[in-house]
Coordinates of C-alpha atoms in Angstrom, one line a residue:
M1 CA 99.1 35.4 -57.2
S2 CA 102.7 34.8 -56.2
G3 CA 102.5 31.1 -55.4
D4 CA 100.8 30.0 -58.6
V5 CA 103.3 28.6 -61.1
S6 CA 100.7 28.4 -63.8
L7 CA 100.7 32.2 -64.3
I8 CA 103.6 31.8 -66.9
R9 CA 103.7 29.1 -69.5
P10 CA 106.5 28.5 -72.0
F11 CA 105.2 28.2 -75.6
A12 CA 106.7 24.7 -75.8
T13 CA 104.3 23.5 -73.0
V14 CA 101.0 24.6 -74.5
S15 CA 98.9 23.4 -77.5
M16 CA 95.5 24.1 -79.1
S17 CA 93.9 22.3 -76.1
D18 CA 95.0 25.3 -74.0
V19 CA 93.0 28.1 -75.7
D20 CA 91.1 28.9 -72.5
I21 CA 94.4 29.2 -70.7
V22 CA 96.6 31.2 -73.0
G23 CA 94.3 32.4 -75.8
G24 CA 94.2 31.3 -79.5
K25 CA 97.3 33.1 -80.6
N26 CA 99.7 31.7 -78.0
A27 CA 98.1 28.2 -78.0
S28 CA 98.8 28.1 -81.8
L29 CA 102.4 29.1 -81.3
G30 CA 102.9 26.3 -78.8
E31 CA 101.1 23.9 -81.1
M32 CA 103.5 24.7 -84.0
I33 CA 106.7 24.6 -81.8
R34 CA 105.7 21.2 -80.4
N35 CA 104.5 19.5 -83.6
L36 CA 106.0 21.2 -86.7
R37 CA 109.6 21.8 -85.9
K38 CA 110.2 18.2 -87.0
L39 CA 109.2 19.5 -90.5
K40 CA 111.9 22.2 -90.1
I41 CA 109.2 25.0 -89.7
D42 CA 110.9 27.6 -87.6
V43 CA 108.8 29.4 -84.9
P44 CA 110.5 32.0 -82.5
D45 CA 110.5 30.9 -78.9
G46 CA 108.8 32.7 -76.0
F47 CA 106.3 32.4 -73.1
A48 CA 102.8 33.4 -72.3
T49 CA 101.0 34.7 -69.2
T50 CA 97.8 32.8 -68.5
A51 CA 94.2 34.0 -68.4
D52 CA 94.5 33.4 -64.6
A53 CA 97.3 36.0 -64.5
Y54 CA 94.9 38.6 -65.9
R55 CA 92.1 37.6 -63.6
A56 CA 94.4 37.7 -60.6
F57 CA 95.6 41.2 -61.6
V58 CA 92.0 42.4 -61.8
A59 CA 91.2 40.8 -58.4
D60 CA 94.4 42.0 -56.7
N61 CA 93.7 45.6 -57.8
R62 CA 89.9 45.3 -57.0
I63 CA 88.9 46.7 -60.3
G64 CA 86.4 44.0 -61.4
P65 CA 83.3 45.8 -59.9
A66 CA 84.3 49.1 -61.5
I67 CA 84.7 47.4 -65.0
A68 CA 81.2 45.8 -64.6
E69 CA 79.7 49.1 -63.6
H70 CA 81.1 51.0 -66.6
L71 CA 79.9 48.3 -68.9
K72 CA 76.4 48.4 -67.3
R73 CA 76.3 52.1 -67.8
L74 CA 77.3 51.7 -71.5
K75 CA 74.5 49.2 -72.0
N76 CA 71.8 51.3 -70.5
G77 CA 73.0 54.5 -72.3
A78 CA 74.2 56.3 -69.3
E79 CA 77.8 56.3 -70.7
N80 CA 79.1 56.4 -74.3
L81 CA 81.6 53.9 -75.7
E82 CA 84.5 56.4 -75.7
K83 CA 84.1 57.4 -72.0
C84 CA 83.4 53.8 -70.9
G85 CA 86.6 52.4 -72.6
A86 CA 88.8 55.2 -71.4
A87 CA 87.7 54.8 -67.8
I88 CA 88.3 51.1 -67.8
R89 CA 91.7 51.3 -69.5
A90 CA 92.8 54.0 -67.0
Q91 CA 92.0 51.8 -64.1
I92 CA 93.9 48.9 -65.5
R93 CA 96.9 51.0 -66.3
A94 CA 97.0 52.2 -62.7
G95 CA 97.0 48.7 -61.4
E96 CA 100.1 47.1 -59.9
F97 CA 101.6 43.6 -60.4
S98 CA 102.2 41.4 -57.4
E99 CA 105.8 40.7 -56.4
G100 CA 105.3 37.0 -57.2
F101 CA 104.2 37.7 -60.7
R102 CA 107.1 40.2 -61.3
Q103 CA 109.5 37.5 -60.3
Q104 CA 108.0 35.0 -62.7
I105 CA 108.2 37.4 -65.6
Q106 CA 111.8 38.3 -64.6
A107 CA 112.8 34.6 -64.6
A108 CA 111.0 33.7 -67.9
Y109 CA 112.5 36.7 -69.7
A110 CA 116.0 36.0 -68.3
N111 CA 115.6 32.4 -69.5
L112 CA 114.6 33.6 -73.0
C113 CA 117.6 35.9 -73.1
R114 CA 119.9 33.1 -72.0
K115 CA 118.6 30.8 -74.8
A116 CA 119.2 33.6 -77.3
G117 CA 122.7 34.2 -76.0
G118 CA 122.2 37.8 -75.2
K119 CA 121.1 40.3 -72.5
N120 CA 117.8 42.3 -72.6
I121 CA 116.9 40.8 -76.0
S122 CA 114.2 42.4 -78.2
V123 CA 110.8 40.8 -77.9
A124 CA 107.3 41.2 -79.3
V125 CA 104.6 41.5 -76.6
R126 CA 101.2 40.5 -78.1
S127 CA 97.7 40.2 -76.7
S128 CA 95.9 36.9 -77.1
A129 CA 92.3 36.9 -75.9
T130 CA 90.7 33.7 -74.8
A131 CA 88.0 34.0 -77.4
E132 CA 90.5 35.1 -80.1
D133 CA 91.6 33.4 -83.3
L134 CA 88.8 30.8 -83.2
P135 CA 87.3 29.4 -86.4
G136 CA 84.1 31.4 -86.0
A137 CA 85.6 34.7 -84.8
S138 CA 88.4 36.9 -86.0
F139 CA 89.3 39.6 -83.6
A140 CA 91.4 41.1 -86.5
G141 CA 93.8 43.4 -84.6
Q142 CA 91.3 44.4 -81.8
L143 CA 94.0 44.2 -79.1
E144 CA 97.5 45.7 -78.8
T145 CA 100.9 44.5 -79.9
F146 CA 104.2 46.1 -78.7
L147 CA 107.3 45.5 -80.8
N148 CA 111.0 45.8 -80.0
V149 CA 110.5 45.7 -76.3
R150 CA 113.7 45.4 -74.3
G151 CA 114.3 44.8 -70.6
E152 CA 112.2 43.4 -67.7
Q153 CA 110.6 46.7 -66.8
A154 CA 109.6 47.5 -70.4
V155 CA 108.1 44.0 -70.7
L156 CA 106.0 44.6 -67.6
E157 CA 104.8 47.9 -69.0
A158 CA 103.9 46.3 -72.3
L159 CA 102.0 43.6 -70.4
R160 CA 99.9 46.2 -68.6
G161 CA 99.2 47.8 -72.0
C162 CA 98.0 44.5 -73.3
F163 CA 95.7 43.9 -70.3
A164 CA 94.2 47.4 -70.9
S165 CA 93.7 46.8 -74.6
L166 CA 91.1 44.2 -73.8
F167 CA 88.8 47.3 -73.4
T168 CA 89.7 49.4 -76.4
D169 CA 86.6 51.0 -77.9
R170 CA 86.9 48.7 -80.9
A171 CA 87.2 45.6 -78.8
I172 CA 84.2 46.5 -76.6
A173 CA 82.1 47.2 -79.7
Y174 CA 83.2 43.9 -81.4
R175 CA 82.3 41.8 -78.4
E176 CA 78.9 43.6 -78.1
S177 CA 78.1 42.9 -81.8
R178 CA 79.2 39.2 -81.5
G179 CA 77.5 38.5 -78.1
F180 CA 80.7 37.8 -76.1
D181 CA 80.4 38.3 -72.3
H182 CA 82.9 41.0 -71.5
M183 CA 83.5 39.7 -68.0
K184 CA 84.2 36.1 -69.2
V185 CA 86.7 37.1 -71.9
A186 CA 90.3 37.2 -70.4
V187 CA 93.6 38.1 -72.0
S188 CA 96.8 36.2 -72.1
V189 CA 100.0 37.9 -73.3
G190 CA 102.6 36.3 -75.4
V191 CA 106.3 37.4 -75.1
Q192 CA 108.1 36.2 -78.2
R193 CA 111.7 36.7 -79.4
M194 CA 111.8 39.2 -82.2
V195 CA 112.9 38.3 -85.7
R196 CA 115.1 41.0 -87.3
S197 CA 112.7 41.5 -90.2
D198 CA 113.4 45.2 -89.9
K199 CA 116.6 44.3 -91.8
A200 CA 114.8 42.1 -94.3
G201 CA 111.0 41.6 -94.9
S202 CA 107.9 40.1 -93.5
G203 CA 104.2 39.6 -94.3
V204 CA 101.1 37.4 -94.4
M205 CA 100.2 34.2 -96.1
F206 CA 97.0 32.2 -96.6
S207 CA 96.6 28.5 -97.5
I208 CA 93.6 29.4 -99.6
D209 CA 92.8 32.0 -102.2
T210 CA 91.2 34.8 -100.1
E211 CA 89.0 36.1 -102.9
T212 CA 87.5 32.9 -104.3
G213 CA 88.1 30.3 -101.6
F214 CA 90.0 28.2 -104.2
P215 CA 91.8 25.6 -101.9
D216 CA 94.7 24.7 -104.2
V217 CA 96.8 27.8 -103.9
V218 CA 98.9 29.6 -101.2
L219 CA 98.7 33.4 -101.3
I220 CA 101.7 35.3 -99.9
N221 CA 102.1 39.1 -99.3
A222 CA 105.5 40.6 -98.6
A223 CA 107.0 44.0 -97.7
W224 CA 110.2 45.3 -96.4
G225 CA 110.6 45.8 -92.6
L226 CA 108.4 44.7 -89.7
G227 CA 105.1 43.0 -90.7
E228 CA 102.7 45.5 -89.0
Y229 CA 102.5 47.7 -92.2
V230 CA 101.3 44.7 -94.3
V231 CA 98.6 43.7 -91.8
Q232 CA 97.4 47.3 -91.4
G233 CA 97.4 48.0 -95.1
I234 CA 99.8 51.0 -94.9
V235 CA 102.0 49.6 -97.7
D236 CA 101.2 48.0 -101.0
P237 CA 103.0 44.7 -100.7
D238 CA 104.3 42.1 -103.2
E239 CA 101.9 39.3 -104.0
Y240 CA 102.9 35.7 -104.8
V241 CA 100.5 32.9 -105.7
V242 CA 101.7 29.2 -105.5
F243 CA 99.9 26.1 -106.8
K244 CA 99.8 23.6 -103.9
P245 CA 99.3 20.3 -105.7
L246 CA 102.8 20.6 -107.3
L247 CA 104.7 21.6 -104.2
A248 CA 105.7 18.0 -103.4
Q249 CA 107.7 17.8 -106.7
P250 CA 111.1 19.4 -105.9
K251 CA 112.1 19.8 -109.6
L252 CA 109.0 22.0 -110.3
K253 CA 108.6 25.7 -109.4
P254 CA 104.7 26.1 -109.2
I255 CA 104.7 29.9 -108.7
I256 CA 101.8 30.9 -110.9
E257 CA 101.8 34.7 -110.2
K258 CA 104.2 37.3 -108.9
R259 CA 103.2 41.0 -108.6
S260 CA 105.6 43.6 -107.3
G261 CA 104.0 46.1 -104.9
A262 CA 105.0 49.8 -104.4
K263 CA 106.5 49.2 -100.8
E264 CA 107.2 52.9 -100.4
R265 CA 107.7 52.7 -96.6
K266 CA 108.8 50.3 -93.9
L267 CA 108.7 49.9 -90.2
V268 CA 112.1 49.4 -88.5
Y269 CA 113.5 49.4 -85.0
G270 CA 113.6 52.8 -83.3
A271 CA 116.8 54.6 -82.2
R272 CA 118.0 53.8 -78.8
G273 CA 116.4 55.8 -76.0
G274 CA 113.5 56.9 -78.2
K275 CA 110.5 55.1 -79.7
T276 CA 110.7 51.3 -80.1
T277 CA 109.9 51.5 -83.9
R278 CA 110.0 54.2 -86.6
N279 CA 108.7 54.7 -90.1
V280 CA 111.3 55.2 -92.9
S281 CA 111.1 55.4 -96.7
T282 CA 112.4 52.5 -98.7
T283 CA 115.2 52.9 -101.3
L284 CA 114.5 52.9 -105.0
R285 CA 116.1 49.5 -105.3
Q286 CA 113.9 48.1 -102.6
R287 CA 110.8 49.5 -104.3
Q288 CA 111.8 47.9 -107.6
S289 CA 112.8 44.5 -106.1
F290 CA 110.8 41.5 -104.9
V291 CA 111.1 41.0 -101.1
L292 CA 111.5 37.2 -101.5
D293 CA 113.3 35.1 -104.1
D294 CA 111.7 32.0 -105.7
A295 CA 113.3 29.5 -103.2
E296 CA 111.9 31.5 -100.3
I297 CA 108.5 31.8 -101.8
L298 CA 108.4 28.0 -102.3
T299 CA 109.6 27.4 -98.7
L300 CA 106.9 29.5 -97.2
A301 CA 104.3 27.9 -99.5
R302 CA 105.4 24.4 -98.3
W303 CA 105.2 25.5 -94.7
A304 CA 101.7 26.9 -95.3
A305 CA 100.5 23.7 -96.8
A306 CA 102.0 21.7 -93.9
I307 CA 100.4 24.0 -91.3
E308 CA 97.1 23.6 -93.1
Q309 CA 97.4 19.9 -93.1
H310 CA 98.3 19.8 -89.4
Y311 CA 95.3 21.9 -88.4
G312 CA 92.9 20.3 -90.8
R313 CA 91.6 23.7 -92.1
P314 CA 92.6 26.7 -94.2
M315 CA 95.0 28.9 -92.3
D316 CA 96.0 32.6 -92.0
M317 CA 99.6 33.0 -91.1
E318 CA 102.2 35.7 -90.5
W319 CA 105.9 35.2 -91.4
A320 CA 109.2 37.1 -91.0
K321 CA 112.7 36.9 -92.4
D322 CA 115.7 37.6 -90.2
G323 CA 118.0 40.0 -92.0
E324 CA 121.0 39.0 -89.8
T325 CA 120.7 35.2 -90.4
G326 CA 118.6 35.0 -93.6
K327 CA 116.3 32.5 -91.9
L328 CA 112.5 32.4 -92.4
F329 CA 110.1 32.1 -89.4
V330 CA 106.3 31.7 -88.9
V331 CA 105.3 34.1 -86.1
Q332 CA 101.6 33.5 -86.0
A333 CA 98.9 31.0 -87.4
R334 CA 95.2 31.2 -87.0
P335 CA 92.2 29.7 -88.8
E336 CA 91.0 31.6 -92.0
T337 CA 87.5 32.8 -91.1
V338 CA 85.8 34.0 -94.2
E339 CA 86.2 32.0 -97.5
S340 CA 86.5 28.6 -95.7
R341 CA 83.1 29.1 -94.1
R342 CA 81.4 30.4 -97.2
I343 CA 78.4 28.3 -98.4
A344 CA 79.5 26.5 -101.5
G345 CA 76.0 25.6 -102.7
A346 CA 75.4 28.9 -104.6
L347 CA 77.3 31.3 -106.7
K348 CA 76.5 35.0 -107.3
S349 CA 77.6 36.5 -110.5
Y350 CA 77.7 40.2 -111.2
T351 CA 77.8 41.8 -114.7
L352 CA 78.1 45.4 -115.7
K353 CA 75.4 46.3 -118.3
Q354 CA 77.2 49.5 -119.3
K355 CA 80.6 51.1 -119.1
G356 CA 81.6 54.5 -117.9
K357 CA 84.8 56.6 -117.6
E358 CA 87.4 54.8 -115.5
L359 CA 88.5 56.9 -112.5
V360 CA 90.8 54.6 -110.5
R361 CA 91.7 50.9 -110.3
G362 CA 93.3 48.6 -107.7
L363 CA 93.1 45.0 -106.3
A364 CA 89.6 43.7 -106.4
I365 CA 88.2 42.2 -103.1
G366 CA 85.2 40.0 -103.7
S367 CA 83.4 39.8 -107.0
A368 CA 80.4 42.1 -106.5
I369 CA 79.4 45.5 -107.9
A370 CA 78.0 48.5 -105.9
A371 CA 77.0 52.0 -106.9
G372 CA 76.5 55.1 -104.8
K373 CA 77.9 58.4 -103.6
V374 CA 81.5 58.8 -102.5
C375 CA 82.2 59.8 -98.9
R376 CA 85.9 60.5 -98.5
L377 CA 87.1 60.4 -94.9
K378 CA 90.6 61.1 -93.5
S379 CA 89.9 59.6 -90.0
A380 CA 87.5 57.1 -88.3
H381 CA 86.6 60.1 -86.0
E382 CA 84.7 61.6 -88.9
S383 CA 82.0 58.8 -88.7
H384 CA 79.3 61.4 -88.1
R385 CA 79.8 62.5 -91.7
F386 CA 79.3 59.1 -93.2
P387 CA 75.7 58.4 -94.6
D388 CA 74.5 54.8 -94.7
G389 CA 75.0 53.1 -98.0
A390 CA 77.8 55.5 -99.2
I391 CA 81.0 54.4 -100.9
L392 CA 83.8 54.7 -98.3
V393 CA 87.0 56.2 -99.7
T394 CA 90.1 56.6 -97.5
E395 CA 93.8 56.0 -97.4
M396 CA 93.7 52.8 -95.3
T397 CA 91.6 51.3 -92.4
D398 CA 92.2 49.7 -89.0
P399 CA 89.8 48.2 -86.5
D400 CA 88.6 51.7 -85.5
W401 CA 86.9 51.9 -88.9
G402 CA 84.7 48.8 -88.2
P403 CA 81.4 50.7 -87.4
I404 CA 81.8 52.8 -90.5
M405 CA 82.6 49.9 -92.8
K406 CA 79.4 48.1 -91.7
R407 CA 77.4 51.0 -93.0
A408 CA 79.1 51.2 -96.4
S409 CA 78.0 49.7 -99.7
A410 CA 81.6 49.5 -101.0
I411 CA 85.1 50.4 -99.8
V412 CA 88.0 52.0 -101.7
T413 CA 91.5 52.4 -100.1
A414 CA 94.5 54.1 -101.6
H415 CA 96.9 51.6 -99.9
G416 CA 97.0 48.0 -98.9
G417 CA 97.0 44.5 -100.3
R418 CA 94.7 41.5 -100.2
T419 CA 95.7 40.7 -96.6
S420 CA 95.2 44.2 -95.3
H421 CA 92.6 45.1 -92.7
A422 CA 90.3 46.7 -95.3
A423 CA 90.4 43.5 -97.4
I424 CA 89.8 41.1 -94.5
V425 CA 86.9 43.0 -93.0
S426 CA 85.3 43.7 -96.5
R427 CA 85.3 39.9 -97.0
E428 CA 83.7 39.3 -93.6
L429 CA 81.0 41.9 -94.4
G430 CA 80.5 40.6 -98.0
L431 CA 81.3 44.1 -99.4
P432 CA 83.0 44.8 -102.7
A433 CA 86.3 46.6 -102.0
I434 CA 89.2 47.9 -104.0
V435 CA 92.5 48.2 -102.1
G436 CA 95.8 49.7 -103.3
A437 CA 93.9 52.1 -105.6
S438 CA 96.6 54.7 -106.1
G439 CA 95.3 58.3 -106.1
A440 CA 91.8 57.3 -104.9
T441 CA 91.6 60.0 -102.2
R442 CA 92.7 62.6 -104.7
L443 CA 90.5 61.6 -107.7
L444 CA 87.3 60.6 -106.0
K445 CA 85.5 63.6 -104.6
D446 CA 82.8 63.8 -101.9
G447 CA 79.3 63.4 -103.4
D448 CA 80.5 61.9 -106.7
N449 CA 78.2 59.2 -108.1
V450 CA 80.4 56.2 -108.9
T451 CA 80.2 52.5 -109.6
V452 CA 82.7 50.1 -107.8
S453 CA 83.2 46.9 -109.9
C454 CA 85.1 43.9 -108.6
A455 CA 83.5 41.6 -111.2
E456 CA 86.1 41.9 -114.0
G457 CA 89.0 39.8 -112.7
D458 CA 91.8 40.5 -110.3
E459 CA 91.6 44.3 -110.7
G460 CA 88.7 46.3 -109.5
V461 CA 87.7 49.5 -111.2
V462 CA 85.8 52.6 -110.0
Y463 CA 83.7 54.1 -112.9
K464 CA 82.1 57.5 -113.1
G465 CA 78.4 57.5 -112.7
L466 CA 75.7 55.1 -111.5
L467 CA 76.0 52.3 -114.0
K468 CA 73.5 49.5 -114.5
F469 CA 74.5 46.0 -113.5
A470 CA 72.9 42.6 -113.1
E471 CA 73.1 40.1 -110.2
T472 CA 72.5 36.4 -110.9
E473 CA 72.4 33.6 -108.4
L474 CA 73.3 30.1 -109.6
A475 CA 72.4 27.0 -107.4
I476 CA 75.3 24.6 -108.0
D477 CA 73.4 21.6 -106.8
R478 CA 70.8 22.1 -109.5
I479 CA 73.3 21.8 -112.3
P480 CA 72.7 18.4 -113.9
K481 CA 75.5 15.8 -114.2
T482 CA 76.5 14.9 -117.8
R483 CA 78.1 11.9 -119.3
T484 CA 80.3 14.1 -121.4
H485 CA 83.1 15.8 -119.6
V486 CA 82.4 19.6 -119.7
M487 CA 85.4 22.0 -119.6
F488 CA 85.7 25.8 -119.7
N489 CA 87.7 27.8 -122.2
M490 CA 88.5 31.2 -120.6
A491 CA 90.3 34.1 -122.2
D492 CA 91.3 35.8 -118.9
P493 CA 93.5 33.7 -116.6
A494 CA 92.8 36.1 -113.7
A495 CA 89.1 35.0 -113.8
A496 CA 89.8 31.2 -113.7
L497 CA 89.9 30.8 -110.0
R498 CA 86.5 32.6 -109.6
W499 CA 84.7 29.6 -111.1
W500 CA 86.4 26.7 -109.3
R501 CA 83.2 25.7 -107.5
L502 CA 81.4 24.9 -110.7
P503 CA 81.3 21.2 -111.5
A504 CA 83.6 21.5 -114.5
D505 CA 86.2 18.9 -115.5
G506 CA 88.8 21.6 -116.3
I507 CA 89.6 25.2 -117.2
G508 CA 91.9 26.1 -120.0
L509 CA 92.9 28.5 -122.9
A510 CA 94.6 31.6 -121.7
R511 CA 94.8 34.0 -124.7
M512 CA 98.2 35.6 -125.4
E513 CA 96.9 39.1 -125.6
F514 CA 95.4 38.9 -122.0
I515 CA 98.6 37.5 -120.6
I516 CA 100.6 40.4 -122.2

């Protein structure tokens, strides 16, 4: 291991042709650093360990046969998932790095510190699997990330944690369901200079509307502090929507929607000597203020459009603002994996046939309707209580909830935005979901019969009772072409994007009472 210089690769030396070497996440960071800085898109510097570094670690510590044996026992039912994952992770965490690899990490980290003009600078240590962030597979937070890591020894410990996270229970289950060979998937680890977003804000953005697949907008979510709380759906973020076709005109401000989120908590750097991060409450002023001003929103939107153009496909990106310098950065970019692959040849339309008492409302994910009994869970460990086809109601979800979500007919979370874990996975599963439904876990009781409707615009509503609804499928390619230009008049502007796939020549007329 010690003589192989390829075990460490600076981001600036890799590109998307190196996914098998440094994984999708790190390859994409290198791609942007090499090709998009000329467009003044800022990406924090760093380096990546290679897939060979992981394989050498496994070989040097002679743990490959043990990993294979545990996975074999899992497959034949001799060992359950929890026991299998715990055993493999324990063996990896007990492994030692070779002296040569330690020296390479020390040199790469020292070089990063030197470039930053500091000593023991703070870095993010992120896992990047060699099958991750591909157009057909979203590992959606399966592996571990460590934030505000300082010092060579702490970086090495975080690296070991990333290696072990290749075998978290949720990662094993995901690969099993998608047919990935566990022994052929390796993990690269990215070590990236931290952006002081704990003193400002951060979030997620998509170069496509995540609900409808409408390609002409950029969707941005923003919250105070480090970005993990936006991704995990712990906070209700701000939401901004920007119309892409007008971004090239500097005199225009094509922000077509701004919604302020509650943003009640934020993740910041931990106190020295303790945990690396800590959760704190936001101030009243922060809760009532937008995280980004209009100029920053437009800058991020232009970056999203440029990144999409470079990659040639809709993209899912993470961004951060440095509170010390005021600069914006893109810290991750991956292909959007749901709406961009949706078949455009048919549209399903759902309509409520009757109305009931409204119980809660939040952001609608999808446009479907589902009815069933509420099952309210506090933790993914309560999966044994969840009956197939029930309505899942909880505070928020993370990858551990995946097996439960697959069995649900709809999902309601009290927190989160359109880019939260619950929203992303609901889209992948084709389930109606309502996120950021304040009070949901208090107002929706176990066993209640409810109807979850996401078919009434941007906001989804949970109604009391099992209401009747209709589902209609329309084949777009069967709609005849007409010599007369056909346009839509729609009263509700929130519904306009849902019908973009129809062969209409325009959509107009937003009535004043709906806007108000």
